[in-house]
Short mmCIF file of C-alpha atoms and ligand atoms in Angstrom, two decimals:
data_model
loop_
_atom_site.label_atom_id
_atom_site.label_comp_id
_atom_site.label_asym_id
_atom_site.label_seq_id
_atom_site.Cartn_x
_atom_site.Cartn_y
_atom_site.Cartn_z
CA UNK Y 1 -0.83 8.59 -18.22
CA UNK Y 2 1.94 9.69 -15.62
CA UNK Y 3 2.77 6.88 -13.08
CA UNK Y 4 3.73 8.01 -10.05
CA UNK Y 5 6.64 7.72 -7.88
CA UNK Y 6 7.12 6.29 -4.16
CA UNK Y 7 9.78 8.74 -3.78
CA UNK Y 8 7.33 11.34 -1.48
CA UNK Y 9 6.05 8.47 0.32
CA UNK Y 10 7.90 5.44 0.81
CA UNK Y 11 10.06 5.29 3.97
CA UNK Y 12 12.60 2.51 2.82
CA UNK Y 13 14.49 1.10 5.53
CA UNK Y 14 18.40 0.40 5.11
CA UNK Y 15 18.77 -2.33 3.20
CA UNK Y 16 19.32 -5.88 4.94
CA UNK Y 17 21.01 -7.23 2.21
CA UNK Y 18 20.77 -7.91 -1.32
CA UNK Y 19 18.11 -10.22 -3.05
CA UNK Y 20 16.89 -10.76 -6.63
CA UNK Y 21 13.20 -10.97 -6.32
CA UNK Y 22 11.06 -12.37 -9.22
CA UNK Y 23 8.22 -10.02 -9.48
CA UNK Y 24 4.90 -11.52 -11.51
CA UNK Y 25 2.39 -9.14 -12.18
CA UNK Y 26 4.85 -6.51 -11.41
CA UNK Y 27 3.30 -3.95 -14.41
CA UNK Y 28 0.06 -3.97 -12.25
CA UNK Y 29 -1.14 -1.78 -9.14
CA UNK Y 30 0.46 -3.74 -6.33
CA UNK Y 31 3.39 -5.28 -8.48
CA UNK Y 32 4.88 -2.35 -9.68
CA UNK Y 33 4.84 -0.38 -6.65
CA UNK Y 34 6.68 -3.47 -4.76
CA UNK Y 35 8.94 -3.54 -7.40
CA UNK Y 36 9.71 0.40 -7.62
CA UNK Y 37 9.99 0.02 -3.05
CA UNK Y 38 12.91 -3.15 -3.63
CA UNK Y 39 14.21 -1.83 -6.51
CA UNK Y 40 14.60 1.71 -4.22
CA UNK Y 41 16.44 -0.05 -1.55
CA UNK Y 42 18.87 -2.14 -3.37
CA UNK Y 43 17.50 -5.06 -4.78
CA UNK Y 44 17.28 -6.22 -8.15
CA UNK Y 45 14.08 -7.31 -9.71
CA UNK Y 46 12.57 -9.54 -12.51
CA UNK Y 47 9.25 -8.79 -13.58
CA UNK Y 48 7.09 -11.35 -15.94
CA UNK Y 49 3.39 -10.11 -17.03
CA UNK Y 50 1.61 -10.63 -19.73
CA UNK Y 51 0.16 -7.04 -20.11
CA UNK Y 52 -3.24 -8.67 -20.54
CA UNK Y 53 -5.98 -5.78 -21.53
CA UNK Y 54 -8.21 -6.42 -18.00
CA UNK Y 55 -7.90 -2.76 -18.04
CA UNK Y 56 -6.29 -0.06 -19.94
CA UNK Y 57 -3.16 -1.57 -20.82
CA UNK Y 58 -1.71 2.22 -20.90
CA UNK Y 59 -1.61 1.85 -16.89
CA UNK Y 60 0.55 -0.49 -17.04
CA UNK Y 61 2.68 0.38 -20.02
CA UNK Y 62 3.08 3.76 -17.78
CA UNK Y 63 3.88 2.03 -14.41
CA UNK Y 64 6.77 -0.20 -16.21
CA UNK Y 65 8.08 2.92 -18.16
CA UNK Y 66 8.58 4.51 -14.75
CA UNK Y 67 10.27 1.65 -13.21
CA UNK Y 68 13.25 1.63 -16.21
CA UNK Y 69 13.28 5.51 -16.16
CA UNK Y 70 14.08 5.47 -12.48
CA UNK Y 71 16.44 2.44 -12.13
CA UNK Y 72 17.73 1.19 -15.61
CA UNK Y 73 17.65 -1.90 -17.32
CA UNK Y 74 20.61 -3.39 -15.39
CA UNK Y 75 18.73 -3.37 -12.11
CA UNK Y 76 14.83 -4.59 -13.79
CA UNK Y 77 14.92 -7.19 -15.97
CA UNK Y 78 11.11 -7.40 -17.90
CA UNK Y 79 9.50 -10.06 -19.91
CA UNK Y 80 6.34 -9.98 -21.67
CA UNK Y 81 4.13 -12.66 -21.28
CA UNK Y 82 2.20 -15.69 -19.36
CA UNK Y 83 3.30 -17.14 -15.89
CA UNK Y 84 1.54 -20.60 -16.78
CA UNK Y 85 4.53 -20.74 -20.01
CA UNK Y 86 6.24 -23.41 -19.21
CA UNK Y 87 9.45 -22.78 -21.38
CA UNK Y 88 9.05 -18.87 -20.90
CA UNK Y 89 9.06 -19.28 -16.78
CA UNK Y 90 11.81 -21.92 -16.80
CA UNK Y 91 14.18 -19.55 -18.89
CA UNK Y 92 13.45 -16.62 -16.66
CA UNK Y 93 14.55 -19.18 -13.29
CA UNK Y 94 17.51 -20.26 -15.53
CA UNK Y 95 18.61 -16.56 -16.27
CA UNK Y 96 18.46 -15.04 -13.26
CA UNK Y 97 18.58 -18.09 -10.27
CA UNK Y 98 15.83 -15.75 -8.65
CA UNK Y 99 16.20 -16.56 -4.70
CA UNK Y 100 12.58 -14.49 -3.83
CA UNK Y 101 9.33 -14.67 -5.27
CA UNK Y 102 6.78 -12.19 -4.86
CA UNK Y 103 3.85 -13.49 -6.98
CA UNK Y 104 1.28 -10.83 -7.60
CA UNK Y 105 0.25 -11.84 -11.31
CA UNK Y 106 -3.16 -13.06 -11.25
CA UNK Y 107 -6.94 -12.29 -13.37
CA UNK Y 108 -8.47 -10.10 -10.49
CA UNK Y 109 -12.19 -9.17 -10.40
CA UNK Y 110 -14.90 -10.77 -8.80
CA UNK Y 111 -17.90 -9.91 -11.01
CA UNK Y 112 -15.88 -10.69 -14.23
CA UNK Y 113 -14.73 -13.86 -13.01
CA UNK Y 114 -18.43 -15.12 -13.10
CA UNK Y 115 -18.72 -14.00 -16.70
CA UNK Y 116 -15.44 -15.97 -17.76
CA UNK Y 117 -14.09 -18.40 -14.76
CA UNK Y 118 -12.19 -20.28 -17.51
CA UNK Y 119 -9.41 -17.61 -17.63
CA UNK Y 120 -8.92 -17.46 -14.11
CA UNK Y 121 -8.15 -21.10 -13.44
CA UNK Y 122 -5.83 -20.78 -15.87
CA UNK Y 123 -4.11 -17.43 -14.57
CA UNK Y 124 -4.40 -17.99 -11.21
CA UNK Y 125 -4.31 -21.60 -10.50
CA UNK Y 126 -2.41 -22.71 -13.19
CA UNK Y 127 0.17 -19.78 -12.73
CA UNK Y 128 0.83 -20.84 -9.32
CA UNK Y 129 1.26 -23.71 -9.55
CA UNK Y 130 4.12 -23.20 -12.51
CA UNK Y 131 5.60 -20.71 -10.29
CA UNK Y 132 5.52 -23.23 -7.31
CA UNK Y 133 7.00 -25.80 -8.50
CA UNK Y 134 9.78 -24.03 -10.50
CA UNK Y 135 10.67 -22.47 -7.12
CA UNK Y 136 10.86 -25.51 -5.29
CA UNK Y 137 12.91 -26.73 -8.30
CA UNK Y 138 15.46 -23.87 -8.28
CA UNK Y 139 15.84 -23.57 -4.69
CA UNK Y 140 13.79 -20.18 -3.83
CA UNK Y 141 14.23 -19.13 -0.09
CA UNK Y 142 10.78 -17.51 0.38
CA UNK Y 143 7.67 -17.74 -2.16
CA UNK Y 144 4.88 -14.81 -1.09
CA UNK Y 145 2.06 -14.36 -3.24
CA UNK Y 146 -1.10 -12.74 -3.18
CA UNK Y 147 -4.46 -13.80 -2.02
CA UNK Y 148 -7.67 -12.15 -1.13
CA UNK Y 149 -9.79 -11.28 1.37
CA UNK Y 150 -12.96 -12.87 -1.15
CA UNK Y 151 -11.84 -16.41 0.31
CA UNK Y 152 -13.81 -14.91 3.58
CA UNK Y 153 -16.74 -14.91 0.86
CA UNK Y 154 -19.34 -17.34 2.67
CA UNK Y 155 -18.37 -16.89 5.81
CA UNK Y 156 -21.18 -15.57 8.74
CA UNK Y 157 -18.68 -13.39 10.64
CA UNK Y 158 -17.84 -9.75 9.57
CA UNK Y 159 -14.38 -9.13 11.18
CA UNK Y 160 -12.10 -11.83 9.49
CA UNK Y 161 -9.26 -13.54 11.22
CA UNK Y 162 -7.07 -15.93 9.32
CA UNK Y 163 -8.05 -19.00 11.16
CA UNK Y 164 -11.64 -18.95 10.31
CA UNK Y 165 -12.64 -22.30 8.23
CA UNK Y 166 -13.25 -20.69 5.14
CA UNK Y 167 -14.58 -23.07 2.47
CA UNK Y 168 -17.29 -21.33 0.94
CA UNK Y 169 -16.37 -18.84 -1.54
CA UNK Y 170 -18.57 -17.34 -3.17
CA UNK Y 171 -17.16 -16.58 -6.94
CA UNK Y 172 -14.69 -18.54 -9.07
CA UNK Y 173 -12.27 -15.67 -8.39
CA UNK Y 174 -12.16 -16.07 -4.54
CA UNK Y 175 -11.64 -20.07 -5.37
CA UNK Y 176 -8.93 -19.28 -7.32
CA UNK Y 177 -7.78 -17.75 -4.32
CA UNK Y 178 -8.29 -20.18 -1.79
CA UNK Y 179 -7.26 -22.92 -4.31
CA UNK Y 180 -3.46 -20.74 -4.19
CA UNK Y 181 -3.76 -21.13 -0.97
CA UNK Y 182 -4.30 -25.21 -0.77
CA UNK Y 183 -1.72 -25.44 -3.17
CA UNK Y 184 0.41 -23.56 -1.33
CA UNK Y 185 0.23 -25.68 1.75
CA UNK Y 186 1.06 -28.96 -0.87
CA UNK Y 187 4.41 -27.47 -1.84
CA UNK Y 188 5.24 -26.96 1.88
CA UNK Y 189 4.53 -29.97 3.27
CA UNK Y 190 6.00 -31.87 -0.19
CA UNK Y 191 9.14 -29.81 -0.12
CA UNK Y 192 9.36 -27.41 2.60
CA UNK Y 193 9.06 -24.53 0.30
CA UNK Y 194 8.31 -21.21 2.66
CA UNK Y 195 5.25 -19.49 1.28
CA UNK Y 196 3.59 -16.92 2.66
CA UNK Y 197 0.41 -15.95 1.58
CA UNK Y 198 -1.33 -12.15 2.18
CA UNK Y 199 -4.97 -12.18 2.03
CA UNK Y 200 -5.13 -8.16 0.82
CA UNK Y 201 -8.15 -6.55 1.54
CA UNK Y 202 -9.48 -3.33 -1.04
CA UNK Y 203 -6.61 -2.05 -2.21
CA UNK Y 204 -6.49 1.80 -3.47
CA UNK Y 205 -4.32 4.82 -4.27
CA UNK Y 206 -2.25 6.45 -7.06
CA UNK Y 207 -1.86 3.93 -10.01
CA UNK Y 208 -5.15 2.35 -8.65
CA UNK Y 209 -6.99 -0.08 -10.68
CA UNK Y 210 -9.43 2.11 -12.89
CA UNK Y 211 -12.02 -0.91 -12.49
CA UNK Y 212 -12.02 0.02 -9.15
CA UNK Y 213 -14.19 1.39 -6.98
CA UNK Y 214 -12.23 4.15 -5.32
CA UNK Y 215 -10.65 4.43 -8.99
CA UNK Y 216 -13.95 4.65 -10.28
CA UNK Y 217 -15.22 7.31 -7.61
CA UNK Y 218 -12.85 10.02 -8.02
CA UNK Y 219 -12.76 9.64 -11.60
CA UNK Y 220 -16.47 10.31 -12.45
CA UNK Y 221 -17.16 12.41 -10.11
CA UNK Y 222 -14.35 14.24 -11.53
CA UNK Y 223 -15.84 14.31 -14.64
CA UNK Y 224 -19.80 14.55 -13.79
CA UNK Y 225 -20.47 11.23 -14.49
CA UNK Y 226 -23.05 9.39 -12.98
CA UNK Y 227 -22.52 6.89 -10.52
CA UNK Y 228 -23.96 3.40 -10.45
CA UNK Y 229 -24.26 2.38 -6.28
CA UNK Y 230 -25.21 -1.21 -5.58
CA UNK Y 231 -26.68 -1.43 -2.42
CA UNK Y 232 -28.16 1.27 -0.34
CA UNK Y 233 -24.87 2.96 0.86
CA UNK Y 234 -24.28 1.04 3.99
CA UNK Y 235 -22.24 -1.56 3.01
CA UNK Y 236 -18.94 -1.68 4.27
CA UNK Y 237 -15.33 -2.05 3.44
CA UNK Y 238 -12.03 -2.59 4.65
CA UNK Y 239 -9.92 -0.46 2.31
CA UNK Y 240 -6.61 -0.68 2.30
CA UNK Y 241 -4.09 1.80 1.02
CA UNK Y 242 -1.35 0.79 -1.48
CA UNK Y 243 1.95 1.48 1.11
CA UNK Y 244 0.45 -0.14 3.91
CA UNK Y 245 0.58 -2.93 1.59
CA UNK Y 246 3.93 -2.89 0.05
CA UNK Y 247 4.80 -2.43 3.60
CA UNK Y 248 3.26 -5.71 4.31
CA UNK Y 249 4.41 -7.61 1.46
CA UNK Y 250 8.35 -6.70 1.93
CA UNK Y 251 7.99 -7.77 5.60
CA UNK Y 252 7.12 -11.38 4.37
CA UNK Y 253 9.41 -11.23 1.73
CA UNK Y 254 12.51 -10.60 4.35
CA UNK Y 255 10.56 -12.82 6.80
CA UNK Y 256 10.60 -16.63 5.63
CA UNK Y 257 8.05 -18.81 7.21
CA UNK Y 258 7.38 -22.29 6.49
CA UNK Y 259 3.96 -21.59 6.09
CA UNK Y 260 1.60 -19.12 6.57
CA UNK Y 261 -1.42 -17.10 5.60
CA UNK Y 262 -1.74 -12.87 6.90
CA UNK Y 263 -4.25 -10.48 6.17
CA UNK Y 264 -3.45 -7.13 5.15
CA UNK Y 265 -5.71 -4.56 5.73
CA UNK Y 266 -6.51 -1.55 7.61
CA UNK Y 267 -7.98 -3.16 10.24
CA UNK Y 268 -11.22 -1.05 10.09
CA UNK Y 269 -14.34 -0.55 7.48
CA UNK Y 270 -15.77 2.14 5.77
CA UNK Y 271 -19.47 2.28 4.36
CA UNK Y 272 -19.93 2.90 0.67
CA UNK Y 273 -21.85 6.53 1.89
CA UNK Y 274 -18.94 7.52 4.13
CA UNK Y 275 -16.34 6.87 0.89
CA UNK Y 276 -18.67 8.78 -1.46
CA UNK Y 277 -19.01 12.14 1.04
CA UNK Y 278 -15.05 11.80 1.31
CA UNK Y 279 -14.76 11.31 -2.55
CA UNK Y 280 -16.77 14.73 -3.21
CA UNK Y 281 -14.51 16.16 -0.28
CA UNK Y 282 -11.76 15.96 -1.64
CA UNK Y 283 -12.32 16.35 -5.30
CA UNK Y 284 -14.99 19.09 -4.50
CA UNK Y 285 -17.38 17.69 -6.67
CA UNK Y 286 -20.54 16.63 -6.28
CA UNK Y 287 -21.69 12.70 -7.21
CA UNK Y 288 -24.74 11.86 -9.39
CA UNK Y 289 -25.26 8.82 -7.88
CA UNK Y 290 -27.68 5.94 -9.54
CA UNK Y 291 -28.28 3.05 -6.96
CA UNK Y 292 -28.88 -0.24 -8.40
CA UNK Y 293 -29.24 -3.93 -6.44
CA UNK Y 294 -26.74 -6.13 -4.70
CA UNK Y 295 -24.47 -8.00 -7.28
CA UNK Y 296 -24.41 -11.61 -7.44
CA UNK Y 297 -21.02 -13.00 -5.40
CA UNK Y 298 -20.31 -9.23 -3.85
CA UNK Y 299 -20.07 -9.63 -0.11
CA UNK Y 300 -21.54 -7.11 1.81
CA UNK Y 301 -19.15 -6.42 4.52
CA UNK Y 302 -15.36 -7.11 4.88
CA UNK Y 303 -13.22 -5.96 7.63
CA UNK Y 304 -9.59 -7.31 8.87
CA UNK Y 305 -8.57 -8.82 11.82
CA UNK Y 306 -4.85 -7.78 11.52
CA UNK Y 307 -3.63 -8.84 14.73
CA UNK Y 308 -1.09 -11.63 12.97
CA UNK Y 309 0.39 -10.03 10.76
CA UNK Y 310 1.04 -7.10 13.53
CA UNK Y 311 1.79 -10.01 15.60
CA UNK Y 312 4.11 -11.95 13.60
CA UNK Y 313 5.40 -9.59 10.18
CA UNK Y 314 5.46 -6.31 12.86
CA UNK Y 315 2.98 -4.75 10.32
CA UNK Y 316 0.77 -1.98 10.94
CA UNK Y 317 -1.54 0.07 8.75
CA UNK Y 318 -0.52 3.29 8.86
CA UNK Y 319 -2.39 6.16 6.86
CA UNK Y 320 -6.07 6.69 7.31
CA UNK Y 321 -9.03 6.85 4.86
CA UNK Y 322 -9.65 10.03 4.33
CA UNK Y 323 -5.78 10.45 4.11
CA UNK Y 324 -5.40 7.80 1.42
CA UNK Y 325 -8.58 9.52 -0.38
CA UNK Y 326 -6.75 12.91 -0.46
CA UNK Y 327 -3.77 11.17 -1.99
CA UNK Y 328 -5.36 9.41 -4.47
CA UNK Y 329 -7.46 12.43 -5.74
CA UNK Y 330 -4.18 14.76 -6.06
CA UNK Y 331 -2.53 12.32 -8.07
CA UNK Y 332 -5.71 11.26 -9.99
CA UNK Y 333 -5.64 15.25 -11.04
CA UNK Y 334 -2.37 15.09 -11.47
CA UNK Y 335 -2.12 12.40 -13.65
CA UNK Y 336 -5.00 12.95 -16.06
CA UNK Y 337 -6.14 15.37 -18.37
CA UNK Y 338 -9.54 15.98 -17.39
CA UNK Y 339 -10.08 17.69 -21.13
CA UNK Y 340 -8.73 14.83 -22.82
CA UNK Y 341 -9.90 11.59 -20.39
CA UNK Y 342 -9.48 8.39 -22.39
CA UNK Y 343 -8.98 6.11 -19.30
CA UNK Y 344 -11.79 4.42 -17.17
CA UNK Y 345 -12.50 1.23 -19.79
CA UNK Y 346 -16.55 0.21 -19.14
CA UNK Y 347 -15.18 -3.13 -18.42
CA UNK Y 348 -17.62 -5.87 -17.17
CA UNK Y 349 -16.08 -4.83 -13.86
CA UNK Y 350 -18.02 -1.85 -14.13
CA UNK Y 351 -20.39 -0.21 -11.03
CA UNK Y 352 -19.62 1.05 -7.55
CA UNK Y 353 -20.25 -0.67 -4.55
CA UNK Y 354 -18.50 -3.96 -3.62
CA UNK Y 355 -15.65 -4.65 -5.78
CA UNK Y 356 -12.78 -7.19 -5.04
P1 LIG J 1 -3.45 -5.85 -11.55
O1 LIG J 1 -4.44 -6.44 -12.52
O2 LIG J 1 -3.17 -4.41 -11.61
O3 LIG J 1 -2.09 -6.65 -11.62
C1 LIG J 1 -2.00 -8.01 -11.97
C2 LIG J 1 -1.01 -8.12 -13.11
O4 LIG J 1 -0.85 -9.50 -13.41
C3 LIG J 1 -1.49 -7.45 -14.41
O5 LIG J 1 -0.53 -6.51 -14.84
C4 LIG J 1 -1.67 -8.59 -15.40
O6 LIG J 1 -1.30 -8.24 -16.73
C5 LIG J 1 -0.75 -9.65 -14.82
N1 LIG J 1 -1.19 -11.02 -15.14
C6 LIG J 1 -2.42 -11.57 -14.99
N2 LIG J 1 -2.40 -12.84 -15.40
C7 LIG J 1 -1.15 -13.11 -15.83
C8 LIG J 1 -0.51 -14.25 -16.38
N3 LIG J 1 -1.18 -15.40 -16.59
N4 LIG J 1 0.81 -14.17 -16.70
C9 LIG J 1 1.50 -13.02 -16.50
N5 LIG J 1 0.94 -11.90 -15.99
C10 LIG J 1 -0.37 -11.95 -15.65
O7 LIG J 1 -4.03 -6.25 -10.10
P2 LIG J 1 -3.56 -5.77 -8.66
O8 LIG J 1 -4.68 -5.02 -8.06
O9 LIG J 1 -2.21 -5.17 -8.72
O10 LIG J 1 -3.50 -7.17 -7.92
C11 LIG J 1 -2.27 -7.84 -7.63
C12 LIG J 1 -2.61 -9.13 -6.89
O11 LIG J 1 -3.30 -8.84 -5.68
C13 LIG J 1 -3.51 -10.08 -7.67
O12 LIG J 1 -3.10 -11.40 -7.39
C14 LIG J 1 -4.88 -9.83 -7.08
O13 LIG J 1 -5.74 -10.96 -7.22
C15 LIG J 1 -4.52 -9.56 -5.63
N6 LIG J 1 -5.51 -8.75 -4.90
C16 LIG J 1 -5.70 -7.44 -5.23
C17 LIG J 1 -6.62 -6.69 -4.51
C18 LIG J 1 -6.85 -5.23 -4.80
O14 LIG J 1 -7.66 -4.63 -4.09
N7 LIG J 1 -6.19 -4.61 -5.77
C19 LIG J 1 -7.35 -7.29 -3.46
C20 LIG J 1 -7.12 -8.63 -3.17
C21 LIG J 1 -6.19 -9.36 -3.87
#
């Protein structure tokens, strides 16, 4: 697998001034590509994952191969293993005094999480809570870390805003989430740590999650394999394309507030039938779709009210759907064989519809 490079894409402003942002997570989708976006614009970067086998652990071995290729071992600094390691994690804050932390590492998936919550408590809660607490410990400026639109889970409305009481969610994965999120109130009113947490809704594009829907879309329709659809088609989704969220996490990483909780999205939703007619588009292919019922703890619409983040982080979502499908299929093409397709694990994540 070829990773692919922001270097076509990413408009990187001039550089504010120098930080050394810790990175978790940073071999996955979202990680990596904020990595690869600081490391482009000056900053150095620390990346700790534990290359756990979610999904095809060649994604990730690709996207970190990339990142040393491009910028050198002197500017990322990468160690294998689990955020919730106590000694491991206090070395890393000992060796390089890290003054940002962008914490992406977590167990995503909402339909495994059912199958195995055990693992995600002790990813996602656990790991935050180590990472919290070391920061507060070693003086980190600004702690931003990711959440998810699945705290919205149980909630009656369809267009989300942030201050919505949301205490209903509706798989152990979105209570991992929220549970980040109480936890990162704690260490803000204990110690006046500034944490920031984004609330990212479907995210997509080149080195896209292959348990993914959109992942999942181009790929077998790509290679005439049937879909499975839950639902009848009209459900509907806010997806959101990678930049416009490394765009939104480096605006709360240079933007310290005491607390506070943004979604990041594109501000609009998409139904399932809409993605699949775009998918066939723009791989021109046609889908052999098999629909199959609702999941258990899928939510049937999500859609972002953006309107703080634009307010407060000057974010705004910037390439459209059918734009981010294009991408995604050229570099899908371009980055597999189609002869020789070993990717696309049938993880427990598996189906089309409503994903995480
Ligand atoms: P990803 O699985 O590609 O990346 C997560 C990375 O974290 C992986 O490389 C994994 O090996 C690592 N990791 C997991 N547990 C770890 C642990 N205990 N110690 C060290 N490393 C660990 O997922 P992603 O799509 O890039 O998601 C990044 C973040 O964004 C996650 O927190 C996820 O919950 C959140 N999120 C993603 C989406 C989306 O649509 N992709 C939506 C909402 C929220």
């Amino acid at each position: 697998i070829t990773s692919h490079s922001w270097e076509a894409e990413a408009i990187v402003e001039p550089h504010q001034g120098y930080k050394k942002v810790l990175v978790t997570g940073g071999a996955g989708f979202i990680g990596s590509s904020v990595a690869e976006f600081l490391l482009k614009r000056g900053d150095d970067v620390v990346i700790v994952d534990e290359m756990n086998d979610y999904y095809d652990v060649s994604f990730k071995e690709a996207n970190l191969k990339l990142l040393l290729d491009k910028f050198g071992s002197k500017r990322v600094s990468i160690y294998k293993g689990d955020i919730c390691d106590a000694t491991l994690m206090t070395d890393v804050f000992e060796t390089h005094r890290p003054e940002w932390v962008c914490h992406m590492a977590a167990r995503a998936g909402v339909r495994p999480s059912i199958n195995d919550p055990y693992i995600y408590i002790h990813s996602n809660i656990e790991g935050t809570t180590r990472l919290m607490e070391l920061s507060h410990r070693f003086g980190v400026k600004n702690f931003v870390f990711a959440s998810s639109s699945s705290v919205y889970g149980g909630s009656k409305s369809t267009f989300f805003s942030e201050d919505e009481v949301v205490d209903n969610p509706v798989s152990p994965y979105a209570a991992s989430k929220k549970a980040c999120e109480l936890l990162a109130y704690t260490y803000h009113h204990l110690y006046k740590l500034n944490v920031t947490g984004l609330r990212f809704f479907t995210v997509y594009g080149p080195r896209g999650r292959p348990d993914m829907a959109p992942f999942k879309f181009i790929d077998r329709v790509c290679r005439g394999v049937e879909l499975q659809q839950f639902g009848d088609g009209s459900s509907s989704r806010d997806y959101t394309y990678i930049s416009d969220i490394v765009d939104g996490v480096v605006r709360a990483l240079d933007r310290p507030h005491p607390y506070q909780i943004f979604n990041l999205g594109k501000g609009s939703g998409t139904s399932l039938k809409e993605f699949i007619d775009l998918v066939q588009k723009h791989t021109g292919k046609k889908a052999l779709i098999k629909v199959l019922p609702d999941q258990p703890g899928d939510v049937p619409y999500t859609c972002a009210d953006v309107s703080k983040a634009e307010r407060m982080l000057g974010y705004r979502s910037s390439v459209p759907f059918e734009e981010g499908i294009r991408r995604t299929a050229e570099w899908y093409k371009e980055a597999f064989s189609h002869n020789d397709i070993k990717v696309c694990p049938e993880t427990q994540a598996n189906g089309l519809g409503r994903s995480p």
